[in-house]
Amino acid sequence: MATPTEFRLPRYGEDPEGTHPPLDSSGYRSTALRHPKQDLVLLPQMLTEVTGPLLGPGRLGEHDNDLTRQHAGEPQGQRIIVTGRLLDGDGRPVRDSLVEIWQANAGGRYRHTGDRWPSPLDPNFDGVGRTLTDSDGRYTFTTIKPGAYPWKNHDNAWRPAHIHFSVFGSAFTQRLVTQMYFPDDPLFSQDPIFNSIPDEKARQRMVSRYDHDITQAEWALGFQFDIVLRGRDASVFEDEEDEDE
Ligand SMILES: O=C(O)c1ccc(O)c(O)c1
C-alpha cells in the first residue's frame, strides 16, 4: 500500500505557481460563494486519520471499472478506454490506490437528482466507476464518452466533455480530485472551470491524449491520462490552492 509519506498532498510552493485553481475564480460564479474566507487550518494526521478501513481488492465488484457492463444492456454512445498511471513527484508509480470516476452519459446527463436538463437518462449507464492502481501505478476504465452539458454559469454556458477523478491515498482523509478532458474540445474557450487554471501547461495536463495503441479494433477508442501527485508535472487538483491566493 502507498504510505502516507508517499501520498503527501501537494504542498504550497512545491508545484509550479499557477498549477491549481484559485479558491475564488472570476468567471466561475459559484466559487465566490463557497470558498473559505479564512486561512486553512492544517490538521495533523494521527493514527486514526491514517489507518482504518479502505477499499482493498476484496471490496471491488467485477464490473466496477467497466461502466459499460454494470447493467443488463449496453449504454448508448462511443465506447472508450481511459487508462493512465498514478505517479509521485519523482515519476515513481503509486500502487494500490483507489481511483474513482464519475461522469455524465453520452447525452451529457448525470444520474443525479440535481441534474434536470432535458437530455435523457440512459437506463444502462450510471456513470460511476472505481478501481485500484496496479504495481505499475496503472488504472484502466472502460466507459462511454461523456457528452457536453449546459450549466447556468453564464449565457449559453456549456461544460466541455469531462470525467471527474478522485484518488485516495492510504486513508480516506487523503484525497485528491481532478477532471479529465478530451483533446481539441471546441468548448474549452468558454469554460471558466477549465480556464481557472492559470498556468497553460498545467491546464493542458488536464487534457487526455488519444492513443491508438490503447484503441481496440472494432471495440473502443483509447485515451491516456496520467495523474501526478506533485512537482513540476503535477496534475491540477481542485482542493489545492496556490500560495499567493
Ligand atoms: O462546481 C461546480 O459548480 C460545477 C458545475 C458544473 C460542473 O460540471 C462541475 O464539474 C462543477
Coordinates of N, CA and C and ligand atoms in Angstrom, one line a residue:
M1 N 0.8 -1.2 0.0 CA 0.0 0.0 0.0 C 0.9 1.3 0.0
A2 N 0.4 2.3 -0.6 CA 1.1 3.6 -0.5 C 1.2 4.0 0.9
T3 N 2.3 4.5 1.3 CA 2.4 5.0 2.7 C 2.0 6.5 2.7
P4 N 1.6 7.0 3.9 CA 1.2 8.4 4.0 C 2.2 9.3 3.4
T5 N 3.5 9.0 3.6 CA 4.5 10.0 3.1 C 4.6 10.0 1.6
E6 N 4.3 8.8 1.0 CA 4.3 8.8 -0.5 C 3.2 9.7 -1.0
F7 N 2.1 9.8 -0.3 CA 0.9 10.4 -0.8 C 0.7 11.8 -0.1
R8 N 1.8 12.5 0.2 CA 1.6 13.8 0.8 C 0.7 14.6 -0.2
L9 N -0.1 15.5 0.3 CA -0.8 16.4 -0.6 C 0.3 17.3 -1.2
P10 N 0.1 17.8 -2.4 CA 1.0 18.8 -2.9 C 1.0 20.0 -2.0
R11 N 2.3 20.4 -1.6 CA 2.3 21.5 -0.7 C 2.5 22.8 -1.4
Y12 N 2.1 23.9 -0.7 CA 2.3 25.2 -1.3 C 3.8 25.4 -1.7
G13 N 4.0 25.9 -2.9 CA 5.3 26.2 -3.3 C 6.0 25.0 -4.0
E14 N 5.5 23.8 -3.7 CA 6.2 22.6 -4.3 C 5.8 22.5 -5.8
D15 N 4.6 22.7 -6.1 CA 4.1 22.7 -7.5 C 4.3 24.0 -8.1
P16 N 4.6 24.1 -9.4 CA 4.8 25.4 -10.0 C 3.6 26.3 -9.8
E17 N 3.9 27.6 -9.7 CA 2.8 28.5 -9.5 C 1.8 28.4 -10.6
G18 N 0.5 28.5 -10.3 CA -0.5 28.5 -11.3 C -1.0 27.1 -11.7
T19 N -0.5 26.1 -11.0 CA -0.9 24.7 -11.3 C -2.4 24.5 -10.9
H20 N -2.7 25.0 -9.7 CA -4.0 24.7 -9.1 C -5.0 25.9 -9.2
P21 N -6.3 25.6 -9.3 CA -7.2 26.8 -9.4 C -7.3 27.6 -8.1
P22 N -7.4 28.9 -8.3 CA -7.6 29.7 -7.1 C -9.0 29.4 -6.4
L23 N -9.1 29.7 -5.2 CA -10.3 29.3 -4.5 C -11.5 30.2 -5.0
D24 N -11.2 31.4 -5.3 CA -12.2 32.3 -5.9 C -11.8 32.7 -7.3
S25 N -12.5 32.1 -8.2 CA -12.1 32.2 -9.6 C -13.1 33.1 -10.4
S26 N -12.6 34.3 -10.9 CA -13.6 35.2 -11.5 C -14.1 34.5 -12.8
G27 N -15.3 34.6 -13.1 CA -15.9 33.9 -14.2 C -16.6 32.6 -13.9
Y28 N -16.1 32.0 -12.8 CA -16.7 30.7 -12.3 C -17.5 31.1 -11.1
R29 N -18.8 31.4 -11.3 CA -19.5 32.2 -10.4 C -19.7 31.7 -9.0
S30 N -19.9 30.4 -8.9 CA -20.3 29.8 -7.6 C -19.0 29.8 -6.7
T31 N -17.8 29.9 -7.2 CA -16.7 29.8 -6.3 C -16.7 31.0 -5.3
A32 N -17.2 32.1 -5.7 CA -17.2 33.3 -4.8 C -18.0 33.0 -3.5
L33 N -19.0 32.1 -3.7 CA -20.0 31.9 -2.6 C -19.5 30.7 -1.7
R34 N -18.6 29.9 -2.1 CA -18.3 28.7 -1.3 C -16.9 28.5 -0.9
H35 N -16.0 29.5 -1.2 CA -14.6 29.2 -0.8 C -14.4 29.7 0.6
P36 N -13.5 29.1 1.4 CA -13.2 29.5 2.8 C -12.8 31.0 2.8
K37 N -13.3 31.7 3.9 CA -13.0 33.1 4.0 C -11.8 33.3 4.9
Q38 N -11.4 32.2 5.6 CA -10.2 32.4 6.5 C -9.1 31.4 6.0
D39 N -7.9 31.6 6.6 CA -6.8 30.7 6.2 C -7.2 29.3 6.6
L40 N -6.7 28.3 5.8 CA -7.0 26.9 6.2 C -6.2 26.5 7.4
V41 N -6.7 25.6 8.2 CA -6.0 25.1 9.3 C -5.6 23.7 9.0
L42 N -4.3 23.4 9.0 CA -3.8 22.1 8.7 C -3.9 21.2 9.9
L43 N -4.8 20.2 9.8 CA -4.9 19.2 10.9 C -3.9 18.1 10.8
P44 N -3.1 17.9 11.9 CA -2.1 16.8 11.8 C -2.9 15.5 11.7
Q45 N -2.3 14.6 10.8 CA -2.9 13.3 10.7 C -2.4 12.3 11.7
M46 N -3.2 11.9 12.6 CA -2.8 10.9 13.7 C -3.2 9.5 13.2
L47 N -2.9 8.6 14.1 CA -3.2 7.2 13.8 C -4.6 7.0 13.3
T48 N -5.6 7.6 13.9 CA -7.0 7.4 13.5 C -7.2 7.9 12.0
E49 N -6.5 9.0 11.6 CA -6.7 9.5 10.3 C -6.0 8.7 9.2
V50 N -4.9 8.1 9.6 CA -4.1 7.4 8.5 C -4.3 5.9 8.5
T51 N -5.1 5.4 9.4 CA -5.4 4.0 9.4 C -6.9 3.8 9.3
G52 N -7.4 2.6 9.2 CA -8.8 2.5 9.1 C -9.2 1.7 7.9
P53 N -10.5 1.5 7.7 CA -10.9 0.7 6.6 C -10.7 1.4 5.3
L54 N -10.2 0.6 4.3 CA -10.0 1.2 2.9 C -10.7 0.2 2.0
L55 N -11.0 0.6 0.8 CA -11.5 -0.3 -0.2 C -10.3 -1.0 -0.9
G56 N -10.1 -2.2 -0.4 CA -9.0 -3.0 -1.0 C -9.6 -3.9 -2.1
P57 N -8.7 -4.8 -2.6 CA -9.2 -5.6 -3.8 C -10.4 -6.4 -3.5
G58 N -10.6 -6.9 -2.3 CA -11.7 -7.8 -1.9 C -13.0 -7.0 -2.0
R59 N -13.0 -5.7 -2.0 CA -14.3 -5.0 -1.9 C -14.7 -4.4 -3.3
L60 N -13.9 -4.6 -4.3 CA -14.3 -4.1 -5.6 C -15.1 -5.1 -6.3
G61 N -16.2 -4.7 -7.0 CA -17.0 -5.6 -7.8 C -16.4 -5.8 -9.2
E62 N -16.8 -6.9 -9.8 CA -16.2 -7.3 -11.1 C -16.2 -6.3 -12.1
H63 N -17.3 -5.5 -12.2 CA -17.5 -4.5 -13.3 C -17.3 -3.1 -12.8
D64 N -16.7 -2.9 -11.6 CA -16.6 -1.6 -11.1 C -15.8 -0.7 -12.0
N65 N -14.8 -1.2 -12.8 CA -14.0 -0.4 -13.7 C -14.5 -0.5 -15.2
D66 N -15.6 -1.2 -15.4 CA -16.2 -1.2 -16.7 C -17.6 -0.7 -16.7
L67 N -17.8 0.6 -17.0 CA -19.1 1.3 -16.8 C -20.1 0.9 -17.9
T68 N -19.6 0.1 -18.9 CA -20.5 -0.4 -19.9 C -21.1 -1.7 -19.6
R69 N -20.7 -2.3 -18.5 CA -21.2 -3.7 -18.2 C -21.9 -3.7 -16.8
Q70 N -22.4 -2.6 -16.3 CA -22.9 -2.6 -15.0 C -24.5 -2.8 -15.0
H71 N -25.0 -3.0 -16.2 CA -26.5 -3.3 -16.3 C -26.6 -4.4 -17.3
A72 N -27.9 -4.9 -17.4 CA -28.2 -6.0 -18.3 C -27.9 -5.6 -19.8
G73 N -28.2 -4.4 -20.2 CA -28.0 -3.9 -21.5 C -26.8 -3.0 -21.6
E74 N -26.4 -2.7 -22.9 CA -25.3 -1.8 -23.1 C -25.7 -0.3 -23.2
P75 N -24.9 0.6 -22.6 CA -25.3 2.0 -22.7 C -25.1 2.5 -24.2
Q76 N -25.8 3.6 -24.4 CA -25.6 4.3 -25.7 C -24.3 5.1 -25.7
G77 N -23.8 5.3 -26.9 CA -22.6 6.2 -27.0 C -21.4 5.6 -27.5
Q78 N -20.3 6.4 -27.5 CA -19.0 6.0 -28.0 C -18.2 5.3 -26.9
R79 N -18.0 4.0 -27.1 CA -17.2 3.2 -26.1 C -15.8 3.7 -26.1
I80 N -15.2 3.9 -24.9 CA -13.8 4.4 -24.8 C -13.1 3.6 -23.7
I81 N -11.8 3.6 -23.8 CA -10.9 3.0 -22.7 C -10.1 4.2 -22.2
V82 N -10.1 4.4 -20.9 CA -9.3 5.5 -20.3 C -8.4 4.9 -19.4
T83 N -7.1 5.1 -19.6 CA -6.1 4.5 -18.8 C -4.9 5.5 -18.5
G84 N -4.2 5.2 -17.5 CA -3.1 6.1 -17.2 C -2.4 5.6 -15.9
R85 N -1.3 6.3 -15.5 CA -0.6 5.9 -14.3 C -0.7 7.0 -13.2
L86 N -0.7 6.5 -12.0 CA -0.7 7.4 -10.8 C 0.8 7.5 -10.4
L87 N 1.4 8.7 -10.5 CA 2.8 8.8 -10.2 C 3.1 9.8 -9.1
D88 N 4.2 9.6 -8.4 CA 4.6 10.6 -7.4 C 5.4 11.7 -8.1
G89 N 5.9 12.7 -7.4 CA 6.6 13.8 -8.0 C 7.9 13.4 -8.7
D90 N 8.5 12.2 -8.3 CA 9.7 11.7 -9.0 C 9.4 10.7 -10.1
G91 N 8.1 10.6 -10.5 CA 7.8 9.7 -11.6 C 7.7 8.3 -11.2
R92 N 7.7 8.0 -9.9 CA 7.5 6.6 -9.4 C 6.0 6.2 -9.3
P93 N 5.7 5.0 -9.6 CA 4.3 4.6 -9.6 C 3.8 4.6 -8.2
V94 N 2.5 4.9 -8.0 CA 1.9 4.8 -6.7 C 0.8 3.7 -6.8
R95 N 1.1 2.6 -6.1 CA 0.3 1.4 -6.3 C -0.8 1.3 -5.3
D96 N -1.7 0.4 -5.6 CA -2.8 0.0 -4.7 C -3.7 1.2 -4.2
S97 N -3.8 2.2 -5.1 CA -4.6 3.4 -4.7 C -5.9 3.3 -5.3
L98 N -6.9 3.8 -4.6 CA -8.3 3.7 -5.1 C -8.5 4.9 -6.0
V99 N -8.9 4.6 -7.3 CA -9.2 5.7 -8.2 C -10.7 5.6 -8.6
E100 N -11.4 6.7 -8.4 CA -12.8 6.6 -8.7 C -13.1 7.7 -9.8
I101 N -14.1 7.4 -10.6 CA -14.6 8.4 -11.6 C -16.1 8.5 -11.5
W102 N -16.5 9.7 -11.9 CA -18.0 9.9 -12.1 C -18.1 10.9 -13.3
Q103 N -19.2 10.7 -14.1 CA -19.3 11.4 -15.3 C -20.8 11.4 -15.8
A104 N -21.1 12.3 -16.8 CA -22.4 12.3 -17.5 C -22.4 11.2 -18.5
N105 N -23.6 10.9 -19.0 CA -23.8 9.9 -20.0 C -23.5 10.5 -21.4
A106 N -23.7 9.7 -22.5 CA -23.4 10.2 -23.8 C -24.1 11.5 -24.2
G107 N -25.3 11.6 -23.6 CA -26.1 12.8 -23.9 C -25.8 14.0 -22.9
G108 N -24.8 13.8 -22.1 CA -24.4 14.9 -21.2 C -25.3 15.0 -19.9
R109 N -26.0 13.9 -19.6 CA -26.8 13.9 -18.4 C -26.3 13.0 -17.3
Y110 N -26.2 13.6 -16.0 CA -25.8 12.8 -14.9 C -27.0 12.1 -14.3
R111 N -26.7 10.9 -13.7 CA -27.8 10.3 -12.9 C -27.7 10.9 -11.5
H112 N -28.3 12.0 -11.4 CA -28.3 12.8 -10.1 C -29.6 13.6 -10.0
T113 N -30.2 13.6 -8.9 CA -31.4 14.3 -8.7 C -31.3 15.8 -9.1
G114 N -30.1 16.4 -8.9 CA -30.0 17.8 -9.2 C -29.8 18.1 -10.7
D115 N -29.7 17.0 -11.5 CA -29.5 17.3 -13.0 C -30.8 17.1 -13.7
R116 N -31.4 18.2 -14.1 CA -32.8 18.2 -14.6 C -32.8 18.7 -16.1
W117 N -31.7 18.9 -16.7 CA -31.8 19.5 -18.1 C -32.4 18.4 -19.0
P118 N -33.0 18.8 -20.1 CA -33.8 17.8 -20.9 C -32.9 17.0 -21.9
S119 N -32.1 16.2 -21.3 CA -31.4 15.2 -22.1 C -31.7 13.8 -21.3
P120 N -31.9 12.8 -22.1 CA -32.4 11.6 -21.4 C -31.4 10.8 -20.5
L121 N -31.9 10.3 -19.5 CA -31.0 9.3 -18.7 C -30.9 8.0 -19.6
D122 N -29.8 7.3 -19.4 CA -29.6 6.0 -20.0 C -29.8 4.9 -19.0
P123 N -30.9 4.1 -19.2 CA -31.1 3.0 -18.2 C -29.9 2.1 -18.0
N124 N -29.0 2.1 -18.9 CA -27.9 1.2 -18.8 C -26.6 1.9 -18.4
F125 N -26.7 3.1 -17.9 CA -25.5 3.8 -17.6 C -25.6 4.6 -16.3
D126 N -24.8 4.3 -15.3 CA -24.8 5.1 -14.0 C -23.8 6.2 -14.0
G127 N -22.6 5.9 -14.7 CA -21.6 7.0 -14.8 C -20.6 7.0 -13.6
V128 N -20.6 5.9 -12.8 CA -19.6 5.8 -11.7 C -18.8 4.6 -11.8
G129 N -17.5 4.7 -11.5 CA -16.6 3.5 -11.5 C -15.5 3.7 -10.5
R130 N -14.9 2.6 -10.2 CA -13.7 2.6 -9.3 C -12.8 1.4 -9.6
T131 N -11.5 1.6 -9.3 CA -10.5 0.6 -9.5 C -9.3 0.9 -8.6
L132 N -8.4 -0.1 -8.5 CA -7.2 0.1 -7.7 C -6.0 0.2 -8.7
T133 N -5.0 1.0 -8.5 CA -3.8 1.0 -9.4 C -3.1 -0.2 -9.1
D134 N -2.4 -0.7 -10.2 CA -1.7 -2.0 -10.1 C -0.2 -1.7 -9.7
S135 N 0.7 -2.6 -9.8 CA 2.0 -2.5 -9.3 C 2.8 -1.4 -10.2
D136 N 2.3 -1.1 -11.3 CA 2.9 -0.1 -12.2 C 2.2 1.3 -12.0
G137 N 1.3 1.3 -11.0 CA 0.6 2.6 -10.8 C -0.5 2.8 -11.8
R138 N -0.8 1.8 -12.6 CA -1.8 2.0 -13.7 C -3.2 1.7 -13.3
Y139 N -4.1 2.5 -13.8 CA -5.6 2.2 -13.7 C -6.1 2.1 -15.1
T140 N -7.3 1.5 -15.2 CA -7.9 1.4 -16.6 C -9.4 1.3 -16.3
F141 N -10.2 2.2 -17.1 CA -11.6 2.1 -17.1 C -12.1 1.9 -18.6
T142 N -13.2 1.2 -18.7 CA -13.9 1.2 -20.0 C -15.2 1.9 -19.7
T143 N -15.5 2.9 -20.5 CA -16.7 3.7 -20.3 C -17.3 4.2 -21.6
I144 N -18.1 5.2 -21.5 CA -18.7 5.9 -22.7 C -18.2 7.3 -22.7
K145 N -17.9 7.8 -23.9 CA -17.5 9.2 -23.9 C -18.7 10.1 -23.4
P146 N -18.4 10.9 -22.4 CA -19.5 11.8 -21.9 C -19.8 12.9 -22.8
G147 N -21.1 13.3 -22.9 CA -21.5 14.4 -23.7 C -21.2 15.8 -22.9
A148 N -21.2 16.8 -23.7 CA -21.2 18.2 -23.1 C -22.6 18.5 -22.5
Y149 N -22.6 19.4 -21.5 CA -23.9 19.7 -21.0 C -23.9 21.2 -20.6
P150 N -25.2 21.8 -20.6 CA -25.3 23.2 -20.2 C -25.3 23.4 -18.7
W151 N -24.8 24.5 -18.3 CA -24.9 24.9 -16.9 C -25.2 26.4 -16.9
K152 N -25.6 26.9 -15.7 CA -26.1 28.2 -15.8 C -25.1 29.3 -15.4
N153 N -23.8 29.0 -15.5 CA -22.8 29.9 -15.0 C -22.8 31.3 -15.8
H154 N -23.0 31.2 -17.1 CA -23.1 32.4 -17.9 C -24.0 32.1 -19.1
D155 N -24.2 33.1 -19.9 CA -25.1 32.9 -21.0 C -24.7 31.8 -22.0
N156 N -25.5 30.9 -22.2 CA -25.2 29.8 -23.2 C -23.9 29.0 -22.8
A157 N -23.8 28.8 -21.5 CA -22.6 28.1 -20.9 C -22.7 26.6 -21.1
W158 N -21.7 26.0 -21.6 CA -21.6 24.5 -21.8 C -20.3 24.0 -21.2
R159 N -20.4 22.9 -20.4 CA -19.2 22.3 -20.0 C -18.6 21.4 -21.1
P160 N -17.3 21.5 -21.3 CA -16.7 20.6 -22.3 C -16.8 19.1 -21.7
A161 N -16.8 18.1 -22.6 CA -16.9 16.7 -22.1 C -15.8 16.5 -21.1
H162 N -16.1 15.9 -20.0 CA -15.1 15.6 -19.0 C -15.5 14.5 -18.1
I163 N -14.4 13.9 -17.5 CA -14.6 12.8 -16.5 C -14.0 13.3 -15.2
H164 N -14.8 13.2 -14.1 CA -14.2 13.6 -12.8 C -13.4 12.4 -12.2
F165 N -12.3 12.7 -11.6 CA -11.4 11.7 -11.0 C -11.2 12.0 -9.5
S166 N -11.2 11.0 -8.7 CA -10.8 11.1 -7.3 C -9.8 10.0 -7.0
V167 N -8.7 10.4 -6.3 CA -7.7 9.4 -5.9 C -7.5 9.5 -4.4
F168 N -7.6 8.3 -3.8 CA -7.3 8.2 -2.4 C -5.9 7.7 -2.1
G169 N -5.3 8.2 -1.0 CA -4.0 7.7 -0.5 C -4.2 6.5 0.3
S170 N -3.5 6.4 1.4 CA -3.6 5.3 2.3 C -4.7 5.4 3.3
A171 N -5.5 6.5 3.2 CA -6.6 6.7 4.2 C -7.6 7.6 3.5
F172 N -8.9 7.5 3.9 CA -9.9 8.3 3.3 C -9.7 9.8 3.5
T173 N -8.8 10.2 4.5 CA -8.6 11.6 4.7 C -7.6 12.1 3.7
Q174 N -7.0 11.2 2.9 CA -6.0 11.7 1.8 C -6.7 11.5 0.5
R175 N -7.2 12.6 0.0 CA -8.0 12.5 -1.3 C -7.6 13.7 -2.2
L176 N -7.5 13.4 -3.5 CA -7.3 14.5 -4.5 C -8.3 14.3 -5.6
V177 N -8.8 15.4 -6.1 CA -9.9 15.4 -7.0 C -9.5 16.3 -8.2
T178 N -9.7 15.7 -9.5 CA -9.4 16.5 -10.7 C -10.4 16.1 -11.8
Q179 N -10.2 16.8 -12.9 CA -11.1 16.5 -14.1 C -10.2 16.2 -15.3
M180 N -10.7 15.2 -16.1 CA -10.0 14.9 -17.3 C -10.9 15.3 -18.5
Y181 N -10.2 16.0 -19.5 CA -10.9 16.5 -20.7 C -10.4 15.7 -21.9
F182 N -11.1 15.9 -23.0 CA -10.7 15.2 -24.3 C -10.1 16.2 -25.2
P183 N -9.1 15.7 -26.1 CA -8.4 16.6 -26.9 C -9.3 17.4 -27.9
D184 N -8.8 18.6 -28.1 CA -9.4 19.5 -29.1 C -10.9 19.8 -28.9
D185 N -11.3 19.9 -27.7 CA -12.7 20.2 -27.5 C -13.0 21.7 -27.8
P186 N -14.0 21.9 -28.7 CA -14.3 23.3 -29.1 C -14.9 24.2 -27.9
L187 N -15.2 23.5 -26.8 CA -15.9 24.3 -25.7 C -14.9 24.8 -24.7
F188 N -13.6 24.5 -24.9 CA -12.6 24.9 -23.9 C -12.6 26.5 -23.7
S189 N -12.7 27.2 -24.8 CA -12.5 28.6 -24.8 C -13.5 29.3 -23.9
Q190 N -14.7 28.8 -23.8 CA -15.8 29.5 -23.0 C -16.0 28.8 -21.6
D191 N -15.1 27.9 -21.2 CA -15.4 27.2 -20.0 C -14.5 27.8 -18.8
P192 N -15.2 28.5 -17.9 CA -14.4 29.1 -16.8 C -13.8 28.1 -15.8
I193 N -14.3 26.9 -15.8 CA -13.6 25.9 -14.9 C -12.3 25.5 -15.5
F194 N -12.3 25.1 -16.8 CA -11.1 24.8 -17.5 C -10.1 26.0 -17.4
N195 N -10.6 27.1 -17.7 CA -9.7 28.3 -17.8 C -9.4 28.9 -16.4
S196 N -9.9 28.3 -15.3 CA -9.5 28.8 -14.0 C -8.1 28.5 -13.6
I197 N -7.5 27.5 -14.4 CA -6.1 27.2 -14.1 C -5.2 28.2 -14.8
P198 N -4.4 28.9 -14.0 CA -3.6 30.0 -14.5 C -2.5 29.5 -15.5
D199 N -1.9 28.4 -15.2 CA -0.7 28.0 -16.0 C -1.2 27.2 -17.2
E200 N -0.8 27.6 -18.4 CA -1.2 27.0 -19.6 C -0.8 25.5 -19.7
K201 N 0.4 25.2 -19.3 CA 0.9 23.8 -19.3 C 0.1 23.0 -18.4
A202 N -0.1 23.5 -17.2 CA -0.9 22.7 -16.2 C -2.3 22.5 -16.7
R203 N -2.9 23.5 -17.4 CA -4.2 23.3 -18.0 C -4.2 22.2 -19.0
Q204 N -3.2 22.2 -19.8 CA -3.1 21.2 -20.9 C -2.9 19.8 -20.3
R205 N -2.4 19.7 -19.1 CA -2.2 18.4 -18.4 C -3.6 17.8 -18.0
M206 N -4.6 18.6 -18.0 CA -5.9 18.0 -17.7 C -6.6 17.4 -19.0
V207 N -5.9 17.6 -20.1 CA -6.5 17.1 -21.4 C -5.8 15.7 -21.7
S208 N -6.7 14.7 -21.8 CA -6.2 13.3 -22.1 C -5.6 13.3 -23.5
R209 N -4.8 12.2 -23.8 CA -4.2 12.1 -25.1 C -4.8 10.9 -25.8
Y210 N -5.2 11.1 -27.0 CA -5.7 10.0 -27.8 C -4.5 9.0 -28.1
D211 N -4.7 7.7 -27.9 CA -3.6 6.7 -28.1 C -4.1 5.6 -28.9
H212 N -3.6 5.5 -30.1 CA -4.1 4.4 -31.0 C -3.7 3.0 -30.5
D213 N -2.6 3.0 -29.7 CA -2.2 1.7 -29.2 C -3.2 1.2 -28.1
I214 N -3.9 2.1 -27.5 CA -4.9 1.7 -26.5 C -6.2 1.4 -27.2
T215 N -6.4 2.0 -28.3 CA -7.7 1.8 -29.1 C -7.7 0.3 -29.4
Q216 N -8.9 -0.3 -29.2 CA -9.1 -1.7 -29.6 C -10.0 -1.8 -30.8
A217 N -9.4 -2.6 -31.8 CA -10.1 -2.7 -33.1 C -11.6 -3.2 -32.9
E218 N -12.5 -2.6 -33.6 CA -13.9 -3.0 -33.6 C -14.5 -2.9 -32.2
W219 N -13.9 -2.1 -31.3 CA -14.4 -2.1 -30.0 C -14.4 -0.7 -29.3
A220 N -13.3 -0.1 -29.1 CA -13.3 1.2 -28.3 C -12.1 2.1 -28.6
L221 N -12.3 3.4 -28.5 CA -11.2 4.3 -28.7 C -10.4 4.5 -27.3
G222 N -9.1 4.7 -27.4 CA -8.3 4.7 -26.2 C -7.7 6.1 -25.9
F223 N -7.7 6.4 -24.6 CA -7.2 7.7 -24.2 C -6.3 7.5 -23.0
Q224 N -5.2 8.2 -22.9 CA -4.2 8.1 -21.8 C -4.3 9.4 -20.9
F225 N -4.3 9.2 -19.6 CA -4.4 10.3 -18.7 C -3.7 9.9 -17.4
D226 N -2.4 10.5 -17.3 CA -1.6 10.2 -16.1 C -2.0 11.2 -15.0
I227 N -1.9 10.8 -13.8 CA -2.2 11.7 -12.6 C -0.9 11.8 -11.8
V228 N -0.3 13.0 -11.7 CA 0.9 13.2 -11.0 C 0.7 13.9 -9.7
L229 N 1.1 13.4 -8.6 CA 0.7 13.9 -7.3 C 1.3 15.3 -7.0
R230 N 2.5 15.5 -7.4 CA 3.2 16.8 -7.1 C 4.4 17.1 -8.0
G231 N 4.9 18.3 -7.8 CA 6.2 18.6 -8.5 C 5.9 19.3 -9.8
R232 N 7.0 19.3 -10.7 CA 7.0 20.0 -11.9 C 5.8 19.7 -12.8
D233 N 5.5 18.4 -12.9 CA 4.4 17.9 -13.8 C 3.1 17.6 -13.0
A234 N 2.9 18.2 -11.9 CA 1.8 17.9 -11.0 C 0.5 18.1 -11.8
S235 N -0.5 17.2 -11.5 CA -1.8 17.4 -12.0 C -2.5 18.6 -11.3
V236 N -3.5 19.0 -12.0 CA -4.4 20.1 -11.4 C -5.3 19.4 -10.3
F237 N -5.3 20.0 -9.1 CA -6.2 19.4 -8.1 C -7.2 20.5 -7.6
E238 N -8.4 20.1 -7.5 CA -9.5 21.1 -7.2 C -9.4 21.5 -5.7
D239 N -8.8 20.7 -4.9 CA -8.8 21.1 -3.5 C -7.5 21.7 -3.0
E240 N -6.7 22.1 -3.9 CA -5.5 22.8 -3.6 C -5.6 24.3 -4.0
E241 N -4.8 25.1 -3.5 CA -4.7 26.5 -4.0 C -3.3 26.9 -4.1
D242 N -3.1 27.9 -4.9 CA -1.7 28.4 -5.0 C -1.4 29.3 -3.8
E243 N 0.0 29.4 -3.5 CA 0.5 30.0 -2.3 C 0.0 31.4 -2.2
D244 N -0.1 32.2 -3.3 CA -0.4 33.6 -3.2 C -1.9 33.9 -3.2
E245 N -2.7 32.8 -3.2 CA -4.2 33.1 -3.2 C -4.7 33.5 -1.9
Ligands
LIG1 O1 -18.6 23.3 -9.2 C1 -19.5 23.5 -9.9 O2 -20.3 24.3 -9.7 C2 -19.6 22.7 -11.1 C3 -20.6 22.9 -12.1 C4 -20.6 22.2 -13.2 C5 -19.7 21.1 -13.4 O3 -19.7 20.4 -14.5 C6 -18.7 20.9 -12.5 O4 -17.9 19.9 -12.7 C7 -18.7 21.7 -11.3

